[in-house]
Amino acid sequence: MAPSKRIDVQITNMVASANFEIQLDLYTVASELPDVEYEPEQFPGAILRLDEPKSSLLLFKNGKVICAGTKTKEEVEQALKKALKMLLPYAKKNPNFSMSPKYEFVNLVAAANLYLNLDLYRLAYELEDIEYEPEQFPGAILTLKKHGVSLLLFKNGKVICAGAKSIEQIHKALEFAYDQLKKYPAE
């Protein structure tokens, strides 16, 4: 059993937003780059899938980009730089253009183990901001408004944390959750 202040955390998905400061003709991009899908009737952006680093990028005409599927900051940066290099031949550059685009994390998803056996029925009955419908899904959803994240809790103490914007935020939320949840062990 792990000590209370030591929680195993693994980042499973990083979603970042960036602005390439370019204008794109998504029809041309999609027709000339094999890894780009564009169906404007379905969605206003194009999807660029990269094998290395494994990621998907939503591309918009105004140069805004959403990068998802990476697991490290380095992978985010690699994916953005690779995508930018691929798109440059199809782009009209804005004055603020840079080959190193700034980005911010909009959602980090992590898997963790709290090393607790949880009584989800009791948690749902005694805590606020928790949803548990075992007929629909075996996990309970705990919203930690103060920490800006949601936790998907399972009986075996495994947790999925979503909504964080930094790794530090994930650790703080999980430490807080551990301190609260250890009061409700499965009997």
mmCIF file of the C-alpha atoms, coordinates in Angstrom:
data_MODEL
# 
_entry.id   MODEL 
# 
loop_
_atom_site.group_PDB 
_atom_site.id 
_atom_site.type_symbol 
_atom_site.label_atom_id 
_atom_site.label_alt_id 
_atom_site.label_comp_id 
_atom_site.label_asym_id 
_atom_site.label_entity_id 
_atom_site.label_seq_id 
_atom_site.pdbx_PDB_ins_code 
_atom_site.Cartn_x 
_atom_site.Cartn_y 
_atom_site.Cartn_z 
_atom_site.occupancy 
_atom_site.B_iso_or_equiv 
_atom_site.pdbx_formal_charge 
_atom_site.auth_seq_id 
_atom_site.auth_comp_id 
_atom_site.auth_asym_id 
_atom_site.auth_atom_id 
_atom_site.pdbx_PDB_model_num 
ATOM 1   C CA . MET A 1 1   ? 0.000   0.000  0.000   1.00 0.00 ? 1   MET A CA 1 
ATOM 2   C CA . ALA A 1 2   ? 1.357   3.413  -0.989  1.00 0.00 ? 2   ALA A CA 1 
ATOM 3   C CA . PRO A 1 3   ? 1.796   6.175  1.565   1.00 0.00 ? 3   PRO A CA 1 
ATOM 4   C CA . SER A 1 4   ? -1.008  8.764  1.589   1.00 0.00 ? 4   SER A CA 1 
ATOM 5   C CA . LYS A 1 5   ? 1.059   11.479 -0.073  1.00 0.00 ? 5   LYS A CA 1 
ATOM 6   C CA . ARG A 1 6   ? 2.417   9.253  -2.814  1.00 0.00 ? 6   ARG A CA 1 
ATOM 7   C CA . ILE A 1 7   ? 0.002   8.672  -5.661  1.00 0.00 ? 7   ILE A CA 1 
ATOM 8   C CA . ASP A 1 8   ? 1.032   7.027  -8.925  1.00 0.00 ? 8   ASP A CA 1 
ATOM 9   C CA . VAL A 1 9   ? 0.012   9.326  -11.801 1.00 0.00 ? 9   VAL A CA 1 
ATOM 10  C CA . GLN A 1 10  ? 0.367   8.747  -15.532 1.00 0.00 ? 10  GLN A CA 1 
ATOM 11  C CA . ILE A 1 11  ? -0.570  11.399 -18.095 1.00 0.00 ? 11  ILE A CA 1 
ATOM 12  C CA . THR A 1 12  ? -2.683  9.725  -20.790 1.00 0.00 ? 12  THR A CA 1 
ATOM 13  C CA . ASN A 1 13  ? -3.637  12.700 -22.969 1.00 0.00 ? 13  ASN A CA 1 
ATOM 14  C CA . MET A 1 14  ? -2.590  16.323 -23.325 1.00 0.00 ? 14  MET A CA 1 
ATOM 15  C CA . VAL A 1 15  ? -4.775  18.743 -25.261 1.00 0.00 ? 15  VAL A CA 1 
ATOM 16  C CA . ALA A 1 16  ? -3.137  22.020 -26.225 1.00 0.00 ? 16  ALA A CA 1 
ATOM 17  C CA . SER A 1 17  ? -4.331  25.081 -28.098 1.00 0.00 ? 17  SER A CA 1 
ATOM 18  C CA . ALA A 1 18  ? -2.041  27.135 -30.338 1.00 0.00 ? 18  ALA A CA 1 
ATOM 19  C CA . ASN A 1 19  ? -2.199  29.872 -32.954 1.00 0.00 ? 19  ASN A CA 1 
ATOM 20  C CA . PHE A 1 20  ? 0.130   29.400 -35.917 1.00 0.00 ? 20  PHE A CA 1 
ATOM 21  C CA . GLU A 1 21  ? -0.500  33.000 -37.066 1.00 0.00 ? 21  GLU A CA 1 
ATOM 22  C CA . ILE A 1 22  ? -1.213  31.830 -40.614 1.00 0.00 ? 22  ILE A CA 1 
ATOM 23  C CA . GLN A 1 23  ? -4.266  31.740 -42.867 1.00 0.00 ? 23  GLN A CA 1 
ATOM 24  C CA . LEU A 1 24  ? -5.080  28.370 -44.436 1.00 0.00 ? 24  LEU A CA 1 
ATOM 25  C CA . ASP A 1 25  ? -7.102  27.212 -47.417 1.00 0.00 ? 25  ASP A CA 1 
ATOM 26  C CA . LEU A 1 26  ? -8.258  23.947 -45.866 1.00 0.00 ? 26  LEU A CA 1 
ATOM 27  C CA . TYR A 1 27  ? -9.611  22.597 -49.177 1.00 0.00 ? 27  TYR A CA 1 
ATOM 28  C CA . THR A 1 28  ? -6.144  22.838 -50.738 1.00 0.00 ? 28  THR A CA 1 
ATOM 29  C CA . VAL A 1 29  ? -4.427  21.466 -47.634 1.00 0.00 ? 29  VAL A CA 1 
ATOM 30  C CA . ALA A 1 30  ? -6.755  18.452 -47.529 1.00 0.00 ? 30  ALA A CA 1 
ATOM 31  C CA . SER A 1 31  ? -6.457  17.748 -51.243 1.00 0.00 ? 31  SER A CA 1 
ATOM 32  C CA . GLU A 1 32  ? -2.646  17.842 -51.219 1.00 0.00 ? 32  GLU A CA 1 
ATOM 33  C CA . LEU A 1 33  ? -1.695  16.341 -47.839 1.00 0.00 ? 33  LEU A CA 1 
ATOM 34  C CA . PRO A 1 34  ? -2.669  12.658 -47.441 1.00 0.00 ? 34  PRO A CA 1 
ATOM 35  C CA . ASP A 1 35  ? -2.926  12.795 -43.629 1.00 0.00 ? 35  ASP A CA 1 
ATOM 36  C CA . VAL A 1 36  ? -5.549  15.570 -43.603 1.00 0.00 ? 36  VAL A CA 1 
ATOM 37  C CA . GLU A 1 37  ? -9.322  15.016 -43.540 1.00 0.00 ? 37  GLU A CA 1 
ATOM 38  C CA . TYR A 1 38  ? -11.667 17.916 -44.254 1.00 0.00 ? 38  TYR A CA 1 
ATOM 39  C CA . GLU A 1 39  ? -15.437 17.677 -44.379 1.00 0.00 ? 39  GLU A CA 1 
ATOM 40  C CA . PRO A 1 40  ? -16.759 21.230 -43.894 1.00 0.00 ? 40  PRO A CA 1 
ATOM 41  C CA . GLU A 1 41  ? -20.379 20.013 -43.928 1.00 0.00 ? 41  GLU A CA 1 
ATOM 42  C CA . GLN A 1 42  ? -19.594 18.040 -40.759 1.00 0.00 ? 42  GLN A CA 1 
ATOM 43  C CA . PHE A 1 43  ? -17.064 20.280 -38.989 1.00 0.00 ? 43  PHE A CA 1 
ATOM 44  C CA . PRO A 1 44  ? -15.398 23.632 -39.835 1.00 0.00 ? 44  PRO A CA 1 
ATOM 45  C CA . GLY A 1 45  ? -11.868 22.392 -39.196 1.00 0.00 ? 45  GLY A CA 1 
ATOM 46  C CA . ALA A 1 46  ? -9.604  19.850 -40.829 1.00 0.00 ? 46  ALA A CA 1 
ATOM 47  C CA . ILE A 1 47  ? -8.017  16.935 -38.983 1.00 0.00 ? 47  ILE A CA 1 
ATOM 48  C CA . LEU A 1 48  ? -4.317  16.198 -39.372 1.00 0.00 ? 48  LEU A CA 1 
ATOM 49  C CA . ARG A 1 49  ? -3.196  12.854 -37.971 1.00 0.00 ? 49  ARG A CA 1 
ATOM 50  C CA . LEU A 1 50  ? 0.480   12.367 -37.194 1.00 0.00 ? 50  LEU A CA 1 
ATOM 51  C CA . ASP A 1 51  ? 2.132   8.996  -36.583 1.00 0.00 ? 51  ASP A CA 1 
ATOM 52  C CA . GLU A 1 52  ? 5.187   10.507 -34.886 1.00 0.00 ? 52  GLU A CA 1 
ATOM 53  C CA . PRO A 1 53  ? 4.510   11.816 -32.363 1.00 0.00 ? 53  PRO A CA 1 
ATOM 54  C CA . LYS A 1 54  ? 1.157   10.046 -32.301 1.00 0.00 ? 54  LYS A CA 1 
ATOM 55  C CA . SER A 1 55  ? -1.366  12.881 -32.253 1.00 0.00 ? 55  SER A CA 1 
ATOM 56  C CA . SER A 1 56  ? -4.317  14.504 -33.965 1.00 0.00 ? 56  SER A CA 1 
ATOM 57  C CA . LEU A 1 57  ? -4.489  18.198 -34.738 1.00 0.00 ? 57  LEU A CA 1 
ATOM 58  C CA . LEU A 1 58  ? -7.606  20.183 -35.523 1.00 0.00 ? 58  LEU A CA 1 
ATOM 59  C CA . LEU A 1 59  ? -6.710  22.870 -38.052 1.00 0.00 ? 59  LEU A CA 1 
ATOM 60  C CA . PHE A 1 60  ? -8.787  25.987 -38.649 1.00 0.00 ? 60  PHE A CA 1 
ATOM 61  C CA . LYS A 1 61  ? -8.692  28.528 -41.490 1.00 0.00 ? 61  LYS A CA 1 
ATOM 62  C CA . ASN A 1 62  ? -7.524  31.296 -39.146 1.00 0.00 ? 62  ASN A CA 1 
ATOM 63  C CA . GLY A 1 63  ? -4.448  29.330 -38.061 1.00 0.00 ? 63  GLY A CA 1 
ATOM 64  C CA . LYS A 1 64  ? -5.786  28.172 -34.716 1.00 0.00 ? 64  LYS A CA 1 
ATOM 65  C CA . VAL A 1 65  ? -4.866  24.602 -33.855 1.00 0.00 ? 65  VAL A CA 1 
ATOM 66  C CA . ILE A 1 66  ? -5.908  22.081 -31.208 1.00 0.00 ? 66  ILE A CA 1 
ATOM 67  C CA . CYS A 1 67  ? -3.399  19.291 -30.602 1.00 0.00 ? 67  CYS A CA 1 
ATOM 68  C CA . ALA A 1 68  ? -4.596  16.125 -28.833 1.00 0.00 ? 68  ALA A CA 1 
ATOM 69  C CA . GLY A 1 69  ? -3.326  12.644 -28.110 1.00 0.00 ? 69  GLY A CA 1 
ATOM 70  C CA . THR A 1 70  ? 0.146   13.471 -26.852 1.00 0.00 ? 70  THR A CA 1 
ATOM 71  C CA . LYS A 1 71  ? 1.451   12.401 -23.467 1.00 0.00 ? 71  LYS A CA 1 
ATOM 72  C CA . THR A 1 72  ? 4.324   14.808 -22.839 1.00 0.00 ? 72  THR A CA 1 
ATOM 73  C CA . LYS A 1 73  ? 5.097   18.490 -23.304 1.00 0.00 ? 73  LYS A CA 1 
ATOM 74  C CA . GLU A 1 74  ? 7.884   17.504 -25.705 1.00 0.00 ? 74  GLU A CA 1 
ATOM 75  C CA . GLU A 1 75  ? 5.433   15.542 -27.857 1.00 0.00 ? 75  GLU A CA 1 
ATOM 76  C CA . VAL A 1 76  ? 3.088   18.557 -27.988 1.00 0.00 ? 76  VAL A CA 1 
ATOM 77  C CA . GLU A 1 77  ? 5.946   20.775 -29.160 1.00 0.00 ? 77  GLU A CA 1 
ATOM 78  C CA . GLN A 1 78  ? 7.113   18.188 -31.727 1.00 0.00 ? 78  GLN A CA 1 
ATOM 79  C CA . ALA A 1 79  ? 3.590   17.749 -33.114 1.00 0.00 ? 79  ALA A CA 1 
ATOM 80  C CA . LEU A 1 80  ? 3.006   21.494 -33.427 1.00 0.00 ? 80  LEU A CA 1 
ATOM 81  C CA . LYS A 1 81  ? 6.360   22.125 -35.146 1.00 0.00 ? 81  LYS A CA 1 
ATOM 82  C CA . LYS A 1 82  ? 5.883   19.189 -37.518 1.00 0.00 ? 82  LYS A CA 1 
ATOM 83  C CA . ALA A 1 83  ? 2.363   20.325 -38.428 1.00 0.00 ? 83  ALA A CA 1 
ATOM 84  C CA . LEU A 1 84  ? 3.515   23.897 -38.971 1.00 0.00 ? 84  LEU A CA 1 
ATOM 85  C CA . LYS A 1 85  ? 6.305   22.776 -41.333 1.00 0.00 ? 85  LYS A CA 1 
ATOM 86  C CA . MET A 1 86  ? 3.792   20.672 -43.295 1.00 0.00 ? 86  MET A CA 1 
ATOM 87  C CA . LEU A 1 87  ? 1.329   23.586 -43.576 1.00 0.00 ? 87  LEU A CA 1 
ATOM 88  C CA . LEU A 1 88  ? 3.746   26.409 -44.469 1.00 0.00 ? 88  LEU A CA 1 
ATOM 89  C CA . PRO A 1 89  ? 3.594   25.822 -48.247 1.00 0.00 ? 89  PRO A CA 1 
ATOM 90  C CA . TYR A 1 90  ? -0.204  26.375 -48.066 1.00 0.00 ? 90  TYR A CA 1 
ATOM 91  C CA . ALA A 1 91  ? -0.176  29.334 -45.700 1.00 0.00 ? 91  ALA A CA 1 
ATOM 92  C CA . LYS A 1 92  ? -0.411  33.076 -45.809 1.00 0.00 ? 92  LYS A CA 1 
ATOM 93  C CA . LYS A 1 93  ? 1.675   34.295 -42.840 1.00 0.00 ? 93  LYS A CA 1 
ATOM 94  C CA . ASN A 1 94  ? 0.525   36.940 -40.363 1.00 0.00 ? 94  ASN A CA 1 
ATOM 95  C CA . PRO A 1 95  ? 2.975   39.534 -38.932 1.00 0.00 ? 95  PRO A CA 1 
ATOM 96  C CA . ASN A 1 96  ? 3.259   37.634 -35.616 1.00 0.00 ? 96  ASN A CA 1 
ATOM 97  C CA . PHE A 1 97  ? 4.286   34.387 -37.320 1.00 0.00 ? 97  PHE A CA 1 
ATOM 98  C CA . SER A 1 98  ? 6.921   32.275 -35.555 1.00 0.00 ? 98  SER A CA 1 
ATOM 99  C CA . MET A 1 99  ? 8.347   28.818 -36.237 1.00 0.00 ? 99  MET A CA 1 
ATOM 100 C CA . SER A 1 100 ? 7.969   28.162 -32.479 1.00 0.00 ? 100 SER A CA 1 
ATOM 101 C CA . PRO A 1 101 ? 4.264   28.737 -31.843 1.00 0.00 ? 101 PRO A CA 1 
ATOM 102 C CA . LYS A 1 102 ? 3.092   29.489 -28.326 1.00 0.00 ? 102 LYS A CA 1 
ATOM 103 C CA . TYR A 1 103 ? 0.574   27.083 -26.903 1.00 0.00 ? 103 TYR A CA 1 
ATOM 104 C CA . GLU A 1 104 ? -1.372  26.471 -23.721 1.00 0.00 ? 104 GLU A CA 1 
ATOM 105 C CA . PHE A 1 105 ? -2.796  23.346 -22.226 1.00 0.00 ? 105 PHE A CA 1 
ATOM 106 C CA . VAL A 1 106 ? -6.578  23.251 -22.231 1.00 0.00 ? 106 VAL A CA 1 
ATOM 107 C CA . ASN A 1 107 ? -7.071  19.767 -20.811 1.00 0.00 ? 107 ASN A CA 1 
ATOM 108 C CA . LEU A 1 108 ? -4.782  17.187 -19.276 1.00 0.00 ? 108 LEU A CA 1 
ATOM 109 C CA . VAL A 1 109 ? -6.078  13.693 -18.607 1.00 0.00 ? 109 VAL A CA 1 
ATOM 110 C CA . ALA A 1 110 ? -4.313  11.404 -16.160 1.00 0.00 ? 110 ALA A CA 1 
ATOM 111 C CA . ALA A 1 111 ? -4.773  7.923  -14.773 1.00 0.00 ? 111 ALA A CA 1 
ATOM 112 C CA . ALA A 1 112 ? -3.913  7.365  -11.135 1.00 0.00 ? 112 ALA A CA 1 
ATOM 113 C CA . ASN A 1 113 ? -4.060  4.785  -8.404  1.00 0.00 ? 113 ASN A CA 1 
ATOM 114 C CA . LEU A 1 114 ? -5.065  5.970  -4.930  1.00 0.00 ? 114 LEU A CA 1 
ATOM 115 C CA . TYR A 1 115 ? -4.447  2.518  -3.434  1.00 0.00 ? 115 TYR A CA 1 
ATOM 116 C CA . LEU A 1 116 ? -7.838  2.624  -1.723  1.00 0.00 ? 116 LEU A CA 1 
ATOM 117 C CA . ASN A 1 117 ? -10.832 0.325  -1.992  1.00 0.00 ? 117 ASN A CA 1 
ATOM 118 C CA . LEU A 1 118 ? -13.790 2.674  -2.330  1.00 0.00 ? 118 LEU A CA 1 
ATOM 119 C CA . ASP A 1 119 ? -17.416 2.233  -1.346  1.00 0.00 ? 119 ASP A CA 1 
ATOM 120 C CA . LEU A 1 120 ? -18.945 4.125  -4.262  1.00 0.00 ? 120 LEU A CA 1 
ATOM 121 C CA . TYR A 1 121 ? -22.505 3.768  -2.941  1.00 0.00 ? 121 TYR A CA 1 
ATOM 122 C CA . ARG A 1 122 ? -21.535 5.390  0.343   1.00 0.00 ? 122 ARG A CA 1 
ATOM 123 C CA . LEU A 1 123 ? -19.549 8.105  -1.430  1.00 0.00 ? 123 LEU A CA 1 
ATOM 124 C CA . ALA A 1 124 ? -22.522 8.934  -3.646  1.00 0.00 ? 124 ALA A CA 1 
ATOM 125 C CA . TYR A 1 125 ? -24.800 9.080  -0.615  1.00 0.00 ? 125 TYR A CA 1 
ATOM 126 C CA . GLU A 1 126 ? -22.555 11.184 1.645   1.00 0.00 ? 126 GLU A CA 1 
ATOM 127 C CA . LEU A 1 127 ? -20.638 13.502 -0.693  1.00 0.00 ? 127 LEU A CA 1 
ATOM 128 C CA . GLU A 1 128 ? -21.861 16.400 -2.794  1.00 0.00 ? 128 GLU A CA 1 
ATOM 129 C CA . ASP A 1 129 ? -20.925 16.827 -6.440  1.00 0.00 ? 129 ASP A CA 1 
ATOM 130 C CA . ILE A 1 130 ? -20.774 13.113 -7.162  1.00 0.00 ? 130 ILE A CA 1 
ATOM 131 C CA . GLU A 1 131 ? -22.766 11.081 -9.657  1.00 0.00 ? 131 GLU A CA 1 
ATOM 132 C CA . TYR A 1 132 ? -23.002 7.330  -9.471  1.00 0.00 ? 132 TYR A CA 1 
ATOM 133 C CA . GLU A 1 133 ? -25.346 5.201  -11.552 1.00 0.00 ? 133 GLU A CA 1 
ATOM 134 C CA . PRO A 1 134 ? -23.942 1.656  -11.417 1.00 0.00 ? 134 PRO A CA 1 
ATOM 135 C CA . GLU A 1 135 ? -26.622 0.390  -13.831 1.00 0.00 ? 135 GLU A CA 1 
ATOM 136 C CA . GLN A 1 136 ? -25.188 2.745  -16.456 1.00 0.00 ? 136 GLN A CA 1 
ATOM 137 C CA . PHE A 1 137 ? -21.451 2.717  -15.669 1.00 0.00 ? 137 PHE A CA 1 
ATOM 138 C CA . PRO A 1 138 ? -19.274 1.127  -12.943 1.00 0.00 ? 138 PRO A CA 1 
ATOM 139 C CA . GLY A 1 139 ? -17.495 4.368  -11.990 1.00 0.00 ? 139 GLY A CA 1 
ATOM 140 C CA . ALA A 1 140 ? -18.573 7.437  -10.044 1.00 0.00 ? 140 ALA A CA 1 
ATOM 141 C CA . ILE A 1 141 ? -17.910 10.967 -11.268 1.00 0.00 ? 141 ILE A CA 1 
ATOM 142 C CA . LEU A 1 142 ? -16.689 13.356 -8.597  1.00 0.00 ? 142 LEU A CA 1 
ATOM 143 C CA . THR A 1 143 ? -16.493 17.027 -9.559  1.00 0.00 ? 143 THR A CA 1 
ATOM 144 C CA . LEU A 1 144 ? -13.880 18.973 -7.614  1.00 0.00 ? 144 LEU A CA 1 
ATOM 145 C CA . LYS A 1 145 ? -14.989 22.521 -8.431  1.00 0.00 ? 145 LYS A CA 1 
ATOM 146 C CA . LYS A 1 146 ? -12.328 24.077 -6.193  1.00 0.00 ? 146 LYS A CA 1 
ATOM 147 C CA . HIS A 1 147 ? -9.628  22.247 -8.160  1.00 0.00 ? 147 HIS A CA 1 
ATOM 148 C CA . GLY A 1 148 ? -11.221 22.615 -11.601 1.00 0.00 ? 148 GLY A CA 1 
ATOM 149 C CA . VAL A 1 149 ? -11.192 18.896 -12.402 1.00 0.00 ? 149 VAL A CA 1 
ATOM 150 C CA . SER A 1 150 ? -13.478 15.904 -12.538 1.00 0.00 ? 150 SER A CA 1 
ATOM 151 C CA . LEU A 1 151 ? -12.483 12.495 -11.230 1.00 0.00 ? 151 LEU A CA 1 
ATOM 152 C CA . LEU A 1 152 ? -13.806 9.213  -12.494 1.00 0.00 ? 152 LEU A CA 1 
ATOM 153 C CA . LEU A 1 153 ? -13.558 6.900  -9.467  1.00 0.00 ? 153 LEU A CA 1 
ATOM 154 C CA . PHE A 1 154 ? -13.584 3.118  -9.453  1.00 0.00 ? 154 PHE A CA 1 
ATOM 155 C CA . LYS A 1 155 ? -14.038 0.712  -6.526  1.00 0.00 ? 155 LYS A CA 1 
ATOM 156 C CA . ASN A 1 156 ? -10.435 -0.503 -6.752  1.00 0.00 ? 156 ASN A CA 1 
ATOM 157 C CA . GLY A 1 157 ? -9.044  3.014  -6.205  1.00 0.00 ? 157 GLY A CA 1 
ATOM 158 C CA . LYS A 1 158 ? -8.177  3.659  -9.827  1.00 0.00 ? 158 LYS A CA 1 
ATOM 159 C CA . VAL A 1 159 ? -8.983  7.201  -10.944 1.00 0.00 ? 159 VAL A CA 1 
ATOM 160 C CA . ILE A 1 160 ? -9.151  9.136  -14.189 1.00 0.00 ? 160 ILE A CA 1 
ATOM 161 C CA . CYS A 1 161 ? -8.588  12.871 -13.715 1.00 0.00 ? 161 CYS A CA 1 
ATOM 162 C CA . ALA A 1 162 ? -9.768  15.243 -16.471 1.00 0.00 ? 162 ALA A CA 1 
ATOM 163 C CA . GLY A 1 163 ? -9.995  18.977 -16.907 1.00 0.00 ? 163 GLY A CA 1 
ATOM 164 C CA . ALA A 1 164 ? -6.644  20.040 -15.476 1.00 0.00 ? 164 ALA A CA 1 
ATOM 165 C CA . LYS A 1 165 ? -4.465  22.616 -17.168 1.00 0.00 ? 165 LYS A CA 1 
ATOM 166 C CA . SER A 1 166 ? -1.206  21.618 -15.446 1.00 0.00 ? 166 SER A CA 1 
ATOM 167 C CA . ILE A 1 167 ? 0.407   18.545 -13.927 1.00 0.00 ? 167 ILE A CA 1 
ATOM 168 C CA . GLU A 1 168 ? 0.653   20.395 -10.618 1.00 0.00 ? 168 GLU A CA 1 
ATOM 169 C CA . GLN A 1 169 ? -3.133  20.901 -10.682 1.00 0.00 ? 169 GLN A CA 1 
ATOM 170 C CA . ILE A 1 170 ? -3.617  17.148 -11.170 1.00 0.00 ? 170 ILE A CA 1 
ATOM 171 C CA . HIS A 1 171 ? -1.369  16.318 -8.200  1.00 0.00 ? 171 HIS A CA 1 
ATOM 172 C CA . LYS A 1 172 ? -3.095  18.849 -5.917  1.00 0.00 ? 172 LYS A CA 1 
ATOM 173 C CA . ALA A 1 173 ? -6.539  17.569 -6.886  1.00 0.00 ? 173 ALA A CA 1 
ATOM 174 C CA . LEU A 1 174 ? -5.552  13.934 -6.357  1.00 0.00 ? 174 LEU A CA 1 
ATOM 175 C CA . GLU A 1 175 ? -3.947  14.648 -2.973  1.00 0.00 ? 175 GLU A CA 1 
ATOM 176 C CA . PHE A 1 176 ? -7.120  16.474 -1.908  1.00 0.00 ? 176 PHE A CA 1 
ATOM 177 C CA . ALA A 1 177 ? -9.282  13.623 -3.209  1.00 0.00 ? 177 ALA A CA 1 
ATOM 178 C CA . TYR A 1 178 ? -7.168  11.032 -1.412  1.00 0.00 ? 178 TYR A CA 1 
ATOM 179 C CA . ASP A 1 179 ? -7.538  12.901 1.902   1.00 0.00 ? 179 ASP A CA 1 
ATOM 180 C CA . GLN A 1 180 ? -11.321 13.003 1.430   1.00 0.00 ? 180 GLN A CA 1 
ATOM 181 C CA . LEU A 1 181 ? -11.864 9.524  0.029   1.00 0.00 ? 181 LEU A CA 1 
ATOM 182 C CA . LYS A 1 182 ? -9.792  7.606  2.592   1.00 0.00 ? 182 LYS A CA 1 
ATOM 183 C CA . LYS A 1 183 ? -12.605 8.376  5.041   1.00 0.00 ? 183 LYS A CA 1 
ATOM 184 C CA . TYR A 1 184 ? -14.931 6.128  3.009   1.00 0.00 ? 184 TYR A CA 1 
ATOM 185 C CA . PRO A 1 185 ? -13.187 2.754  2.699   1.00 0.00 ? 185 PRO A CA 1 
ATOM 186 C CA . ALA A 1 186 ? -15.039 -0.267 1.369   1.00 0.00 ? 186 ALA A CA 1 
ATOM 187 C CA . GLU A 1 187 ? -15.938 -2.596 4.235   1.00 0.00 ? 187 GLU A CA 1 
# 
